[in-house]
């Protein structure tokens, strides 16, 4: 499986994401945000977490204007896989690839700690390695992780089984305790917690391993 990781100015989790893909068996290519086309042979594109453009003001909205994002949109429209983590989740909502928006945490404070998540859906390549309803621990680190959606959109997401994770103890005020959502075709995942930061015992936990392994296995088997 071939994975591409987009690099924005200020990104600090791009290499962590690349390592997570590689350990799961993927070949990884880093892609600078000013490129205008993604490599044509990619199976999945990773939009990493970190602080693109300094994380000063709607950094996800700024990153969404990068030249490479038009190619990212076309990739997902063709049915390609993509995962956006933290800042990357913001980019996916700002481009309209995923619904909703990420707003400032309700307590107006930066939150950085391990959090408990409940796996809400396993009917997709990202989460098939977990048990439905399983509780896992994944770190968060964000100031703008408050997921917002209209009541109508929230009802639609739930009805279509598109809530990927919910927080056990909501750290940012997200609507419906939502920590991650997936696209209607189940090929794009956006989430605020960082699974790439828990793929090694030295990270303090390995609950992110199942995500990357199940993703690679699913794509290779397809």
XYZ file of C-alpha atoms in Angstrom:
222
model
C 0.000 0.000 0.000
C 1.237 3.473 -0.841
C 0.520 6.362 1.503
C 1.200 10.060 1.068
C 1.554 12.502 3.947
C 0.991 16.192 3.238
C 3.449 18.563 4.919
C 2.313 22.090 5.782
C 4.547 24.839 7.221
C 4.568 24.217 10.963
C 3.308 20.647 10.862
C 4.796 18.703 13.757
C 3.093 15.324 13.428
C 3.802 14.593 9.768
C 6.724 12.293 10.540
C 4.815 10.595 13.359
C 2.059 9.783 10.868
C 4.576 8.545 8.311
C 6.154 6.245 10.920
C 2.722 4.884 11.885
C 1.966 4.072 8.243
C 5.395 2.499 7.709
C 5.142 0.292 10.790
C 1.818 -0.981 9.457
C 3.522 -1.956 6.212
C 2.871 1.015 3.918
C 5.320 2.761 1.611
C 5.221 6.455 2.487
C 5.876 9.574 0.437
C 5.971 13.059 1.947
C 4.193 15.742 -0.119
C 4.858 19.474 0.268
C 1.677 21.542 0.474
C 2.619 23.731 -2.501
C 2.560 20.767 -4.868
C -0.479 20.938 -7.122
C -0.991 17.227 -7.753
C -0.847 14.180 -5.548
C 1.075 11.179 -6.915
C -1.400 9.160 -8.972
C -0.584 5.825 -7.352
C -1.430 6.697 -3.728
C -3.899 4.477 -1.889
C -4.338 6.840 1.034
C -3.483 10.437 1.866
C -2.673 11.488 5.414
C -3.391 15.063 6.510
C -1.337 15.322 9.701
C -1.862 17.008 12.988
C 0.390 19.713 14.301
C 0.311 23.441 14.024
C 0.183 24.346 10.369
C 0.875 28.008 9.755
C 1.608 28.546 13.440
C -1.838 27.629 14.793
C -2.557 31.307 15.360
C -5.866 31.849 13.621
C -8.003 29.204 11.924
C -4.927 27.360 10.756
C -7.064 24.623 9.213
C -8.838 27.196 7.056
C -5.485 28.613 5.925
C -4.072 25.167 5.172
C -7.222 24.361 3.194
C -6.160 27.058 0.714
C -2.855 25.316 -0.056
C -2.439 24.248 -3.699
C -2.370 20.526 -2.856
C -5.833 20.536 -1.294
C -7.610 20.719 -4.670
C -5.921 17.464 -5.599
C -6.846 16.039 -2.183
C -10.501 16.867 -2.846
C -10.347 15.154 -6.247
C -8.680 12.125 -4.620
C -11.553 11.723 -2.158
C -14.173 12.383 -4.829
C -12.672 9.470 -6.798
C -13.140 7.273 -3.725
C -9.567 7.419 -2.470
C -8.823 6.872 1.212
C -7.796 9.802 3.420
C -7.287 10.408 7.115
C -7.097 13.798 8.798
C -5.874 14.034 12.374
C -6.303 17.088 14.630
C -5.218 19.990 12.411
C -5.780 17.599 9.508
C -9.384 17.039 10.649
C -9.829 20.821 10.570
C -8.531 20.853 6.985
C -10.981 18.120 5.944
C -13.944 20.084 7.316
C -12.730 23.409 5.912
C -12.463 21.865 2.429
C -15.944 20.343 2.751
C -14.606 16.790 2.462
C -16.144 16.049 5.864
C -19.142 17.824 7.440
C -19.081 20.076 10.478
C -16.475 22.482 11.853
C -13.870 22.602 14.630
C -14.223 25.545 16.983
C -12.288 26.816 20.019
C -12.554 24.504 23.044
C -15.441 25.571 25.266
C -13.132 26.214 28.229
C -10.898 28.344 25.937
C -7.859 26.362 27.096
C -5.389 24.212 25.222
C -5.897 20.589 26.223
C -3.053 18.052 26.021
C -3.575 14.668 27.662
C -4.592 11.062 27.019
C -8.357 10.696 26.669
C -10.736 7.751 26.612
C -12.603 7.043 23.377
C -15.458 4.708 22.537
C -15.370 3.015 19.117
C -18.775 3.750 17.598
C -18.483 2.061 14.215
C -16.300 -0.751 12.882
C -17.873 -0.997 9.433
C -14.950 0.695 7.726
C -11.289 0.065 6.899
C -10.024 2.400 9.631
C -11.740 0.822 12.610
C -12.326 -2.801 11.610
C -9.445 -3.837 13.868
C -11.353 -2.744 16.984
C -14.421 -4.175 18.700
C -17.642 -2.204 18.459
C -18.010 -0.253 21.701
C -14.351 -0.839 22.668
C -12.754 1.768 24.897
C -9.277 2.926 23.904
C -6.853 5.601 25.128
C -5.501 8.107 22.597
C -3.772 11.469 23.297
C -5.233 14.836 22.293
C -3.409 18.162 21.907
C -5.502 21.032 20.598
C -7.033 24.411 21.221
C -9.672 24.157 18.496
C -11.155 20.687 18.830
C -14.756 21.493 19.619
C -16.678 19.641 16.897
C -19.801 21.515 15.801
C -22.629 20.303 13.566
C -26.232 21.333 13.129
C -28.921 19.215 14.754
C -29.975 18.026 11.304
C -26.426 17.060 10.309
C -25.810 15.396 13.660
C -28.957 13.285 13.253
C -27.841 12.355 9.741
C -24.362 11.335 10.911
C -25.817 9.110 13.610
C -28.440 7.597 11.294
C -25.788 6.759 8.713
C -23.373 5.323 11.295
C -20.769 7.963 10.548
C -19.687 8.790 14.095
C -16.354 7.000 14.379
C -15.426 7.813 17.981
C -16.990 9.551 20.954
C -15.176 10.888 24.027
C -15.765 9.131 27.328
C -15.039 12.423 29.125
C -15.500 15.202 26.581
C -12.428 17.511 26.885
C -13.481 20.281 24.483
C -17.286 20.565 24.401
C -17.812 18.736 21.116
C -21.397 18.234 20.012
C -22.594 14.767 20.921
C -19.167 14.007 22.458
C -17.947 13.423 18.901
C -14.197 12.824 18.535
C -14.199 11.639 14.921
C -16.453 11.162 11.904
C -16.223 9.258 8.642
C -17.430 10.041 5.155
C -20.567 8.554 3.645
C -18.524 6.120 1.528
C -16.479 5.108 4.632
C -13.175 6.093 2.975
C -12.337 9.343 4.784
C -11.814 9.595 8.539
C -11.333 12.810 10.496
C -10.524 12.774 14.207
C -9.086 15.146 16.799
C -7.161 12.589 18.939
C -3.754 11.432 17.669
C -3.602 7.664 16.949
C -0.125 8.118 15.411
C 1.113 9.082 18.878
C 0.229 5.724 20.370
C 1.792 3.088 18.130
C 4.797 2.223 20.289
C 5.240 1.178 23.914
C 7.574 4.159 24.328
C 4.622 6.418 23.549
C 2.899 5.210 26.687
C 0.288 3.217 24.792
C -0.351 1.296 21.580
C -4.087 1.702 21.022
C -3.476 3.378 17.663
C -1.767 0.326 16.154
C -5.032 -1.457 15.247
C -6.174 1.500 13.170
C -3.152 1.601 10.886
C -2.871 -2.180 10.606
C -6.547 -2.650 9.750
C -6.359 0.170 7.220
C -3.314 -1.272 5.438
C -4.712 -4.813 5.531
C -8.066 -3.664 4.126
C -6.517 -1.708 1.277
C -4.094 -4.510 0.370
C -6.916 -7.074 0.398
C -9.217 -4.912 -1.759
